[in-house]
Short mmCIF file of C-alpha atoms and ligand atoms in Angstrom, two decimals:
data_model
loop_
_atom_site.label_atom_id
_atom_site.label_comp_id
_atom_site.label_asym_id
_atom_site.label_seq_id
_atom_site.Cartn_x
_atom_site.Cartn_y
_atom_site.Cartn_z
CA MET A 378 -24.86 -10.98 4.48
CA GLN A 379 -23.55 -12.59 7.69
CA LYS A 380 -24.10 -10.92 11.04
CA LEU A 381 -21.49 -9.03 13.00
CA ASP A 382 -21.05 -9.28 16.76
CA PRO A 383 -19.86 -5.79 17.79
CA SER A 384 -19.83 -6.86 21.45
CA LYS A 385 -16.71 -8.93 20.58
CA PHE A 386 -14.88 -6.19 18.63
CA VAL A 387 -11.43 -5.18 19.87
CA HIS A 388 -11.03 -1.65 21.18
CA VAL A 389 -8.03 0.65 21.38
CA THR A 390 -6.72 0.63 24.95
CA ASN A 391 -3.58 2.74 24.62
CA GLN A 392 -2.94 5.75 22.39
CA ARG A 393 0.88 5.74 22.60
CA TYR A 394 1.50 4.53 19.00
CA ARG A 395 -1.79 5.62 17.50
CA GLN A 396 -1.37 7.35 14.14
CA HIS A 397 -2.73 10.89 13.80
CA TYR A 398 -3.18 11.21 10.05
CA HIS A 399 -2.86 7.72 8.55
CA ILE A 400 -5.75 5.39 7.90
CA THR A 401 -6.01 2.63 10.47
CA THR A 402 -8.76 0.61 12.14
CA PRO A 403 -10.98 1.80 14.99
CA GLY A 404 -9.63 -1.33 16.76
CA GLY A 405 -8.48 -4.65 15.28
CA TRP A 406 -6.12 -5.77 12.54
CA LEU A 407 -5.63 -4.10 9.11
CA ASN A 408 -3.84 -5.19 5.96
CA ASP A 409 -4.24 -4.33 2.25
CA PRO A 410 -6.00 -1.23 0.90
CA ASN A 411 -9.01 -2.30 -1.19
CA GLY A 412 -11.75 -0.79 -3.37
CA LEU A 413 -10.15 2.64 -3.86
CA CYS A 414 -12.50 4.97 -5.72
CA TYR A 415 -14.21 8.34 -5.88
CA PHE A 416 -18.00 8.02 -5.64
CA LYS A 417 -20.71 10.64 -5.12
CA GLY A 418 -18.43 13.32 -3.68
CA TYR A 419 -16.25 11.10 -1.48
CA TYR A 420 -12.97 9.26 -1.77
CA HIS A 421 -13.52 5.71 -0.52
CA VAL A 422 -10.87 3.47 0.94
CA PHE A 423 -11.65 -0.05 2.10
CA TYR A 424 -9.14 -2.24 3.90
CA GLN A 425 -8.61 -5.86 4.87
CA PHE A 426 -9.94 -5.91 8.40
CA HIS A 427 -10.21 -8.32 11.30
CA PRO A 428 -12.31 -6.52 13.91
CA TYR A 429 -12.27 -9.33 16.50
CA SER A 430 -8.52 -9.37 17.21
CA THR A 431 -5.23 -7.61 16.52
CA GLU A 432 -4.07 -10.54 14.42
CA TRP A 433 -4.94 -11.50 10.88
CA GLY A 434 -8.17 -13.54 10.82
CA PRO A 435 -11.34 -14.03 8.73
CA MET A 436 -11.17 -10.98 6.50
CA HIS A 437 -13.84 -8.29 6.49
CA TRP A 438 -13.73 -5.08 4.47
CA GLY A 439 -13.32 -2.06 6.74
CA HIS A 440 -14.36 1.24 5.18
CA VAL A 441 -13.46 4.92 5.47
CA ARG A 442 -14.37 7.87 3.29
CA SER A 443 -13.12 11.42 2.91
CA ARG A 444 -14.00 14.55 0.97
CA ASP A 445 -10.40 15.78 0.87
CA LEU A 446 -8.06 12.74 1.26
CA VAL A 447 -6.99 14.16 4.62
CA HIS A 448 -9.90 13.76 7.05
CA TRP A 449 -11.27 10.22 7.11
CA GLU A 450 -14.57 9.06 8.54
CA GLN A 451 -15.03 5.43 9.64
CA LEU A 452 -18.10 3.81 8.08
CA PRO A 453 -19.81 0.51 8.88
CA ILE A 454 -17.97 -2.64 7.81
CA ALA A 455 -18.75 -3.06 4.10
CA LEU A 456 -18.26 -6.81 3.60
CA VAL A 457 -18.65 -9.55 6.18
CA PRO A 458 -17.39 -13.05 5.33
CA GLY A 459 -19.21 -16.31 5.87
CA ASP A 460 -21.64 -16.53 2.96
CA PRO A 461 -21.33 -19.48 0.56
CA GLU A 462 -19.23 -17.40 -1.89
CA ASP A 463 -16.75 -16.17 0.77
CA SER A 464 -17.00 -18.73 3.57
CA GLY A 465 -13.45 -18.16 4.86
CA GLY A 466 -12.91 -14.48 4.14
CA CYS A 467 -13.55 -11.50 1.87
CA PHE A 468 -10.04 -11.05 0.48
CA SER A 469 -8.62 -8.11 -1.44
CA GLY A 470 -10.25 -6.51 -4.45
CA SER A 471 -11.10 -3.27 -6.16
CA ALA A 472 -13.96 -0.94 -7.08
CA ILE A 473 -15.57 0.45 -10.21
CA ILE A 474 -18.46 2.80 -10.80
CA LYS A 475 -21.01 1.97 -13.48
CA ASN A 476 -24.29 3.84 -14.07
CA GLY A 477 -24.16 5.55 -10.68
CA ARG A 478 -23.63 2.30 -8.77
CA LEU A 479 -20.47 1.37 -6.87
CA TYR A 480 -19.33 -2.21 -7.52
CA LEU A 481 -16.75 -4.08 -5.45
CA LEU A 482 -14.96 -7.05 -6.96
CA TYR A 483 -13.34 -9.19 -4.30
CA THR A 484 -11.91 -12.62 -3.64
CA GLY A 485 -13.86 -15.25 -1.76
CA HIS A 486 -11.47 -17.32 0.33
CA HIS A 487 -12.50 -20.87 1.34
CA TYR A 488 -10.96 -23.51 3.58
CA TYR A 489 -11.38 -27.24 3.13
CA ASP A 490 -12.02 -27.54 6.87
CA ASP A 491 -9.25 -30.09 7.32
CA GLY A 492 -7.59 -27.90 9.96
CA ASP A 493 -4.88 -26.81 7.49
CA LEU A 494 -5.01 -23.03 6.86
CA ASP A 495 -2.63 -23.47 3.91
CA HIS A 496 -5.19 -25.64 2.14
CA PHE A 497 -7.82 -23.42 0.51
CA TRP A 498 -9.52 -22.38 -2.70
CA GLU A 499 -10.47 -18.94 -4.02
CA ASN A 500 -13.06 -17.41 -6.36
CA GLN A 501 -14.10 -13.91 -7.41
CA ASN A 502 -17.27 -12.13 -6.34
CA LEU A 503 -19.24 -8.94 -6.72
CA ALA A 504 -21.03 -6.64 -4.29
CA TYR A 505 -22.67 -3.30 -4.99
CA SER A 506 -24.00 -0.16 -3.35
CA ASP A 507 -26.03 2.84 -4.43
CA ASP A 508 -25.25 5.03 -1.41
CA GLY A 509 -21.58 4.07 -0.96
CA VAL A 510 -22.28 2.92 2.61
CA HIS A 511 -24.43 -0.22 2.51
CA PHE A 512 -23.40 -3.13 0.30
CA THR A 513 -25.32 -6.08 -1.15
CA LYS A 514 -23.57 -9.19 -2.39
CA TYR A 515 -24.58 -10.19 -5.92
CA GLU A 516 -27.10 -13.04 -5.81
CA HIS A 517 -25.35 -15.05 -8.54
CA ASN A 518 -21.85 -15.04 -7.05
CA PRO A 519 -19.22 -16.22 -7.78
CA ILE A 520 -18.53 -14.39 -11.03
CA ILE A 521 -15.17 -16.07 -11.77
CA GLU A 522 -13.82 -19.50 -10.82
CA ALA A 523 -10.15 -20.47 -11.05
CA PRO A 524 -8.98 -21.94 -14.37
CA ALA A 525 -8.02 -25.63 -14.42
CA ASP A 526 -4.28 -24.88 -14.81
CA ASN A 527 -4.15 -22.79 -11.63
CA THR A 528 -3.13 -23.67 -8.09
CA GLN A 529 -5.19 -22.55 -5.07
CA HIS A 530 -3.63 -19.05 -5.32
CA PHE A 531 -6.15 -16.99 -7.33
CA ARG A 532 -6.96 -13.60 -5.86
CA ASP A 533 -7.07 -9.79 -5.69
CA PRO A 534 -9.02 -8.62 -8.79
CA LYS A 535 -8.17 -5.11 -10.00
CA VAL A 536 -10.83 -3.84 -12.42
CA TRP A 537 -10.90 -0.94 -14.92
CA GLU A 538 -12.78 0.28 -17.99
CA HIS A 539 -11.15 0.74 -21.38
CA ASP A 540 -12.85 1.63 -24.69
CA GLY A 541 -16.29 0.65 -23.42
CA SER A 542 -15.28 -2.77 -22.03
CA TYR A 543 -14.29 -3.87 -18.54
CA TYR A 544 -11.02 -5.61 -17.78
CA LEU A 545 -9.45 -7.07 -14.69
CA VAL A 546 -6.15 -8.57 -13.63
CA LEU A 547 -5.80 -11.27 -10.99
CA GLY A 548 -2.89 -12.50 -8.91
CA SER A 549 -2.26 -16.19 -9.40
CA GLN A 550 0.10 -19.15 -9.53
CA HIS A 551 0.43 -21.48 -12.50
CA GLN A 552 -0.04 -25.13 -11.63
CA GLY A 553 2.63 -26.60 -13.92
CA ASP A 554 5.71 -24.68 -12.85
CA GLU A 555 4.33 -23.17 -9.63
CA LEU A 556 5.35 -19.65 -10.62
CA GLY A 557 3.50 -16.38 -10.16
CA ARG A 558 1.57 -14.88 -13.07
CA ILE A 559 -1.06 -12.27 -13.80
CA LEU A 560 -4.33 -13.40 -15.35
CA PHE A 561 -6.40 -11.15 -17.59
CA TYR A 562 -10.21 -11.11 -17.96
CA LYS A 563 -12.65 -9.15 -20.11
CA SER A 564 -16.35 -8.30 -19.66
CA THR A 565 -19.06 -6.16 -21.21
CA ASP A 566 -21.26 -5.97 -18.08
CA LEU A 567 -19.12 -6.75 -14.95
CA PHE A 568 -21.16 -9.93 -14.34
CA HIS A 569 -19.87 -12.24 -17.09
CA TRP A 570 -16.13 -12.54 -17.57
CA GLU A 571 -14.13 -14.08 -20.37
CA SER A 572 -10.74 -15.55 -19.48
CA CYS A 573 -7.90 -14.16 -21.66
CA GLY A 574 -5.03 -16.10 -20.07
CA PRO A 575 -1.88 -14.70 -18.46
CA ILE A 576 -0.49 -11.33 -19.58
CA ILE A 577 2.89 -11.95 -17.95
CA GLU A 578 4.49 -14.62 -15.79
CA SER A 579 7.39 -15.01 -13.37
CA GLN A 580 10.63 -16.31 -14.88
CA GLY A 581 11.85 -17.99 -11.71
CA LYS A 582 10.82 -18.72 -8.14
CA ASP A 583 13.86 -17.13 -6.46
CA THR A 584 14.35 -14.27 -8.92
CA GLU A 585 10.75 -13.19 -9.64
CA GLY A 586 8.52 -15.06 -7.21
CA TRP A 587 6.28 -18.12 -6.86
CA MET A 588 3.05 -16.18 -6.41
CA TRP A 589 2.09 -12.68 -7.53
CA GLU A 590 -0.48 -10.96 -5.31
CA CYS A 591 -2.32 -7.67 -5.55
CA PRO A 592 -1.75 -6.81 -9.22
CA ASP A 593 -2.48 -3.27 -10.37
CA LEU A 594 -2.30 -2.08 -13.97
CA PHE A 595 -2.85 1.52 -15.04
CA SER A 596 -1.85 4.12 -17.60
CA VAL A 597 -0.06 7.24 -16.52
CA ASN A 598 1.71 9.85 -18.67
CA GLY A 599 1.21 7.67 -21.74
CA GLN A 600 2.85 4.59 -20.18
CA ASP A 601 1.30 1.44 -18.77
CA VAL A 602 2.53 0.51 -15.33
CA LEU A 603 2.17 -2.93 -13.80
CA VAL A 604 2.54 -3.07 -10.02
CA TYR A 605 2.30 -6.34 -8.07
CA SER A 606 3.42 -7.99 -4.85
CA PRO A 607 5.53 -11.06 -5.63
CA MET A 608 6.13 -13.67 -2.93
CA GLY A 609 9.38 -15.55 -2.54
CA ILE A 610 12.01 -13.39 -4.27
CA LYS A 611 15.38 -14.09 -2.64
CA PRO A 612 17.68 -11.19 -1.68
CA GLN A 613 19.93 -10.03 -4.52
CA GLY A 614 22.80 -8.10 -2.91
CA LYS A 615 21.21 -5.02 -1.35
CA ARG A 616 17.88 -5.54 -3.13
CA PHE A 617 14.76 -7.55 -2.23
CA LEU A 618 15.65 -7.76 1.45
CA ASN A 619 12.08 -7.94 2.81
CA THR A 620 10.07 -11.17 3.10
CA SER A 621 8.04 -9.93 0.09
CA GLN A 622 8.09 -6.68 -1.82
CA VAL A 623 6.15 -4.54 -4.25
CA CYS A 624 7.55 -4.57 -7.78
CA TYR A 625 6.73 -2.44 -10.80
CA ARG A 626 7.38 -2.62 -14.52
CA ILE A 627 6.84 0.20 -16.99
CA GLY A 628 5.71 -0.93 -20.42
CA LYS A 629 2.70 -1.62 -22.59
CA LEU A 630 -0.41 -3.74 -22.25
CA ASP A 631 -1.39 -4.87 -25.75
CA TYR A 632 -5.17 -5.40 -25.74
CA GLN A 633 -4.92 -7.35 -29.04
CA THR A 634 -2.26 -9.89 -28.09
CA GLN A 635 -3.33 -9.69 -24.42
CA ARG A 636 0.28 -9.52 -23.24
CA PHE A 637 2.17 -7.03 -21.11
CA THR A 638 5.76 -6.25 -22.04
CA GLY A 639 7.91 -3.95 -19.98
CA SER A 640 11.00 -3.19 -18.00
CA GLN A 641 12.68 -5.56 -15.56
CA PRO A 642 11.00 -5.67 -12.13
CA ALA A 643 12.12 -2.91 -9.78
CA GLU A 644 11.27 -2.38 -6.12
CA LEU A 645 8.71 0.34 -5.62
CA ASP A 646 9.79 1.23 -2.08
CA HIS A 647 13.02 0.51 -0.22
CA GLY A 648 11.83 0.52 3.41
CA HIS A 649 11.08 -2.34 5.78
CA ASN A 650 7.29 -1.89 5.77
CA PHE A 651 5.60 -1.61 2.39
CA TYR A 652 3.31 -4.12 0.66
CA ALA A 653 0.08 -4.89 -1.22
CA THR A 654 -0.51 -1.56 -2.96
CA GLN A 655 -3.50 -0.46 -4.97
CA SER A 656 -4.19 2.71 -6.95
CA PHE A 657 -7.10 4.50 -8.58
CA THR A 658 -7.64 7.46 -10.88
CA THR A 659 -8.95 10.65 -9.29
CA PRO A 660 -11.62 12.79 -11.01
CA ASP A 661 -8.83 15.17 -12.13
CA GLY A 662 -6.87 12.33 -13.71
CA ARG A 663 -4.13 11.61 -11.17
CA GLN A 664 -3.14 8.08 -10.18
CA LEU A 665 -3.20 7.78 -6.38
CA GLN A 666 -1.75 4.77 -4.62
CA PHE A 667 -2.08 3.46 -1.07
CA GLY A 668 -0.03 0.64 0.40
CA TRP A 669 -0.09 -1.37 3.60
CA MET A 670 2.75 -0.67 6.07
CA SER A 671 3.27 -4.39 6.48
CA PRO A 672 5.18 -5.74 9.49
CA PHE A 673 5.81 -8.94 7.48
CA ASP A 674 6.95 -11.61 9.96
CA GLU A 675 7.21 -9.25 12.93
CA THR A 676 4.43 -8.46 15.37
CA PRO A 677 3.56 -4.77 15.28
CA GLN A 678 4.10 -3.38 18.77
CA GLU A 679 0.66 -1.75 18.90
CA HIS A 680 -1.01 -5.17 18.91
CA THR A 681 -1.21 -5.06 22.70
CA ASP A 682 -3.01 -1.69 22.40
CA GLY A 683 -6.07 -3.04 20.56
CA TRP A 684 -5.11 -2.22 16.98
CA ALA A 685 -2.57 -3.30 14.37
CA CYS A 686 -1.12 -1.70 11.23
CA SER A 687 -1.98 1.27 9.07
CA LEU A 688 -2.01 2.26 5.43
CA THR A 689 0.54 4.57 3.82
CA LEU A 690 -0.30 8.10 2.81
CA PRO A 691 -1.86 8.44 -0.64
CA ARG A 692 0.95 8.79 -3.20
CA GLU A 693 0.67 10.35 -6.64
CA ILE A 694 2.23 8.07 -9.21
CA SER A 695 3.73 9.55 -12.36
CA VAL A 696 6.26 8.49 -14.99
CA VAL A 697 8.69 11.15 -16.17
CA ASP A 698 11.35 10.24 -18.77
CA GLY A 699 10.76 6.57 -18.09
CA VAL A 700 11.25 6.98 -14.33
CA LEU A 701 8.50 6.26 -11.82
CA HIS A 702 7.78 8.89 -9.18
CA ALA A 703 5.68 8.37 -6.05
CA GLN A 704 5.00 11.63 -4.25
CA PRO A 705 2.74 12.49 -1.32
CA ALA A 706 -0.67 13.56 -2.62
CA ARG A 707 -0.77 17.36 -2.95
CA GLU A 708 -3.91 17.44 -0.76
CA LEU A 709 -1.69 16.56 2.22
CA ALA A 710 -0.52 20.18 2.33
CA ALA A 711 -3.79 20.72 4.21
CA LEU A 712 -2.23 18.87 7.17
CA ARG A 713 0.24 21.71 7.70
CA HIS A 714 -0.81 23.47 10.85
CA GLN A 715 2.11 25.79 11.32
CA THR A 716 5.54 26.45 9.83
CA ASP A 717 8.25 25.67 12.39
CA ILE A 718 11.28 26.24 10.12
CA ASP A 719 11.79 27.86 6.74
CA ASP A 720 15.53 28.62 6.49
CA GLU A 721 18.79 28.20 4.64
CA VAL A 722 20.84 25.92 6.87
CA ARG A 723 24.51 24.92 6.93
CA VAL A 724 24.97 21.57 8.61
CA THR A 725 28.26 20.48 10.15
CA GLY A 726 28.22 17.85 12.84
CA GLN A 727 24.82 16.99 14.28
CA GLN A 728 22.11 19.61 14.57
CA VAL A 729 18.78 19.09 16.34
CA LEU A 730 15.80 20.68 14.60
CA THR A 731 13.64 22.88 16.78
CA VAL A 732 10.12 21.76 15.90
CA SER A 733 6.96 21.91 17.98
CA ASP A 734 5.87 18.27 17.62
CA PRO A 735 8.63 16.01 16.22
CA GLN A 736 6.35 13.00 15.84
CA HIS A 737 3.84 14.94 13.71
CA THR A 738 6.08 16.81 11.33
CA GLU A 739 6.66 17.15 7.62
CA LEU A 740 10.22 18.03 6.61
CA ALA A 741 11.13 19.34 3.17
CA LEU A 742 14.89 19.46 2.54
CA LYS A 743 16.30 20.97 -0.64
CA PHE A 744 20.04 20.66 -1.25
CA ALA A 745 22.07 23.44 -2.88
CA GLU A 746 24.15 20.66 -4.46
CA THR A 747 24.64 16.96 -3.86
CA PRO A 748 26.40 16.83 -0.48
CA HIS A 749 29.51 14.86 0.32
CA ASP A 750 27.57 13.12 3.08
CA PHE A 751 24.31 13.79 4.90
CA SER A 752 22.04 12.15 7.48
CA TRP A 753 18.59 12.61 8.88
CA ILE A 754 17.95 11.06 12.28
CA LEU A 755 14.86 10.39 14.37
CA SER A 756 15.80 9.47 17.93
CA ASP A 757 14.23 8.84 21.33
CA GLN A 758 15.65 8.53 24.84
CA ASP A 759 17.59 5.41 23.83
CA GLY A 760 19.24 6.91 20.72
CA ALA A 761 18.58 6.69 16.98
CA LEU A 762 15.37 4.91 15.98
CA VAL A 763 15.32 5.57 12.24
CA SER A 764 17.94 7.32 10.16
CA LEU A 765 18.64 7.91 6.49
CA ALA A 766 22.25 8.48 5.43
CA TYR A 767 23.58 9.55 2.03
CA GLU A 768 27.15 8.99 0.90
CA GLN A 769 28.71 8.35 -2.51
CA GLY A 770 25.52 7.71 -4.40
CA GLN A 771 24.06 5.39 -1.78
CA LEU A 772 21.19 5.88 0.63
CA THR A 773 21.20 3.70 3.72
CA LEU A 774 18.14 3.48 5.91
CA THR A 775 18.82 2.20 9.41
CA ARG A 776 16.22 1.25 11.97
CA ARG A 777 16.75 0.18 15.54
CA GLY A 778 16.46 -3.56 16.06
CA ASN A 779 17.16 -6.62 13.98
CA ASP A 780 17.92 -6.55 10.25
CA PRO A 781 18.52 -2.78 10.49
CA HIS A 782 19.59 -1.70 6.99
CA ARG A 783 17.84 -1.03 3.70
CA TYR A 784 19.43 0.59 0.68
CA ALA A 785 18.87 2.51 -2.51
CA THR A 786 21.21 3.92 -5.13
CA VAL A 787 20.81 7.50 -6.36
CA THR A 788 23.04 9.43 -8.75
CA GLU A 789 22.57 12.74 -6.93
CA LEU A 790 20.72 14.07 -3.92
CA ASP A 791 18.36 16.96 -4.72
CA ASP A 792 15.61 16.83 -2.15
CA ILE A 793 14.06 14.76 0.65
CA ARG A 794 10.53 14.97 2.04
CA ILE A 795 9.73 13.17 5.24
CA PHE A 796 6.35 12.61 6.89
CA VAL A 797 6.61 11.58 10.52
CA ASP A 798 3.50 10.27 12.25
CA THR A 799 3.26 8.78 15.76
CA SER A 800 4.64 5.38 14.67
CA SER A 801 5.61 5.70 11.00
CA VAL A 802 8.00 7.54 8.73
CA GLU A 803 7.60 7.94 4.98
CA ILE A 804 10.58 9.30 3.08
CA PHE A 805 10.44 10.62 -0.50
CA VAL A 806 13.81 11.29 -2.14
CA ASN A 807 14.45 13.22 -5.38
CA ALA A 808 10.82 14.00 -6.19
CA GLY A 809 9.71 10.54 -5.13
CA THR A 810 11.95 8.49 -7.44
CA THR A 811 13.13 6.68 -4.29
CA THR A 812 10.95 6.08 -1.22
CA PHE A 813 11.29 4.38 2.15
CA THR A 814 8.36 3.34 4.39
CA GLU A 815 9.04 2.50 8.03
CA ARG A 816 7.23 1.86 11.28
CA TYR A 817 8.94 2.93 14.52
CA TYR A 818 8.10 2.77 18.23
CA ALA A 819 9.49 5.58 20.35
CA LYS A 820 10.02 5.75 24.09
CA GLY A 821 10.18 9.13 25.81
CA LEU A 822 11.20 12.35 24.14
CA VAL A 823 11.63 12.28 20.35
CA GLU A 824 14.04 14.50 18.41
CA LEU A 825 14.67 15.13 14.74
CA ALA A 826 18.22 16.00 13.70
CA LEU A 827 20.36 16.59 10.61
CA ALA A 828 24.04 15.65 10.41
CA ALA A 829 26.96 15.99 8.02
CA GLU A 830 30.68 15.36 8.39
CA ARG A 831 31.57 17.82 5.66
CA GLU A 832 29.58 21.08 5.63
CA CYS A 833 26.40 20.78 3.65
CA GLN A 834 24.04 23.57 2.59
CA LEU A 835 20.32 23.12 2.23
CA HIS A 836 16.95 24.78 2.57
CA VAL A 837 14.94 23.32 5.45
CA GLN A 838 11.21 23.57 5.88
CA ALA A 839 9.46 21.94 8.81
CA PHE A 840 5.69 21.92 9.23
CA GLN A 841 3.80 20.84 12.26
CA LEU A 842 1.02 18.53 11.10
CA LYS A 843 -2.47 18.58 12.52
C1 FRU B 740 -1.82 -9.53 0.56
C2 FRU B 740 -2.91 -10.59 0.73
C3 FRU B 740 -3.78 -10.70 -0.49
C4 FRU B 740 -5.05 -11.26 0.08
C5 FRU B 740 -5.13 -10.56 1.42
C6 FRU B 740 -5.76 -11.38 2.49
O1 FRU B 740 -1.38 -9.01 1.76
O2 FRU B 740 -2.31 -11.83 1.05
O3 FRU B 740 -3.25 -11.47 -1.53
O4 FRU B 740 -6.17 -11.00 -0.71
O5 FRU B 740 -3.81 -10.24 1.78
O6 FRU B 740 -5.93 -10.62 3.66
#
């Protein structure tokens, strides 16, 4: 393993935007969640990490663990790039436990050293640990090389066990048509992998994407769900408005034909800042997903404070009557420090909520019936920063700044749960069938308010979060 130089690590210099209960770095840049698992009494989350600056750079694997999914402890960096198998970076990957040993499968990223960062090649590698803290790279890496019909895009292995065999999916791009696809591999021992070809491929660059990153495939409530991060989908009306998005399809993976068939791609989240998700199965059988609150092409404002980006909260994924739900993990109830509001409320006009710490609050709103119109607003000294408005079956999310609006369609409005942290908002509508993930940067005093033009009746709970 390569050496680290902690004397050059970036440190947090200003706490103003620092998250209180989301996973972030101790200093430095973060992107995708990696290696999610439960091992020897701890939940483990790894993340794409550049400890030497607040910009993306040679990728390390940062590492936190928790006994309860609420309190996270930073651990030493798990993977350091620069060995022959990962000369240019340890890119995203996943974890699996076999015979009491924790294995990480990750992408080795390599540059051709011609000064062009868009000219690279990728392979797949293995590392392991018996204590869940210290990792050893496998001496015979790499374990998978790109197939001949692939372009340079070949990354992000997601591994699982099924009927005594191991399987993984990989994000990739087909060389012939330059479209995204998901490759499928099989193994009996995690070290030797048989290529089974693509299980599904993009049908068009602008409509479905030219490269599919971060695939995830899991079974939940008797359905198989494929989640992936396609690059290059062009906006379609009020859909696909971000640079890239996370899509999902509900269907079936056929282990015999080695094909996935399912629904049309749908956006998993409707906010400005959601990408590169991964999930894992908890010991009690729930599917928990983390994502990266990606700034996409914008620079996150905390970059001048010695850190950049955070993960989302863990979300429980379920499929009920063919509909995907993503709800905050039930463990997060442990964040509730005190109940600020628990009342029936009639809203007409704009009404400020009296809460003890607006930037660290969970709101649970339950509507008596679908309102005529309704808004939730987070504002600072300069006015509204983030708001969510409902009217006539449409939800409109508005943030301050450029490209302000994001949308989702709902047939009715039953409930909304909102988690506000120092610089993020996560909104779960109708039991998590629609979600929005947003970063925000407040100046001065922050307020939370509800508004309605026509009187609207709802039950409001507000919890101050630790
Ligand atoms: C997604 C991604 C992955 C890659 C990683 C590199 O955000 O591009 O495909 O493994 O980030 O940091």
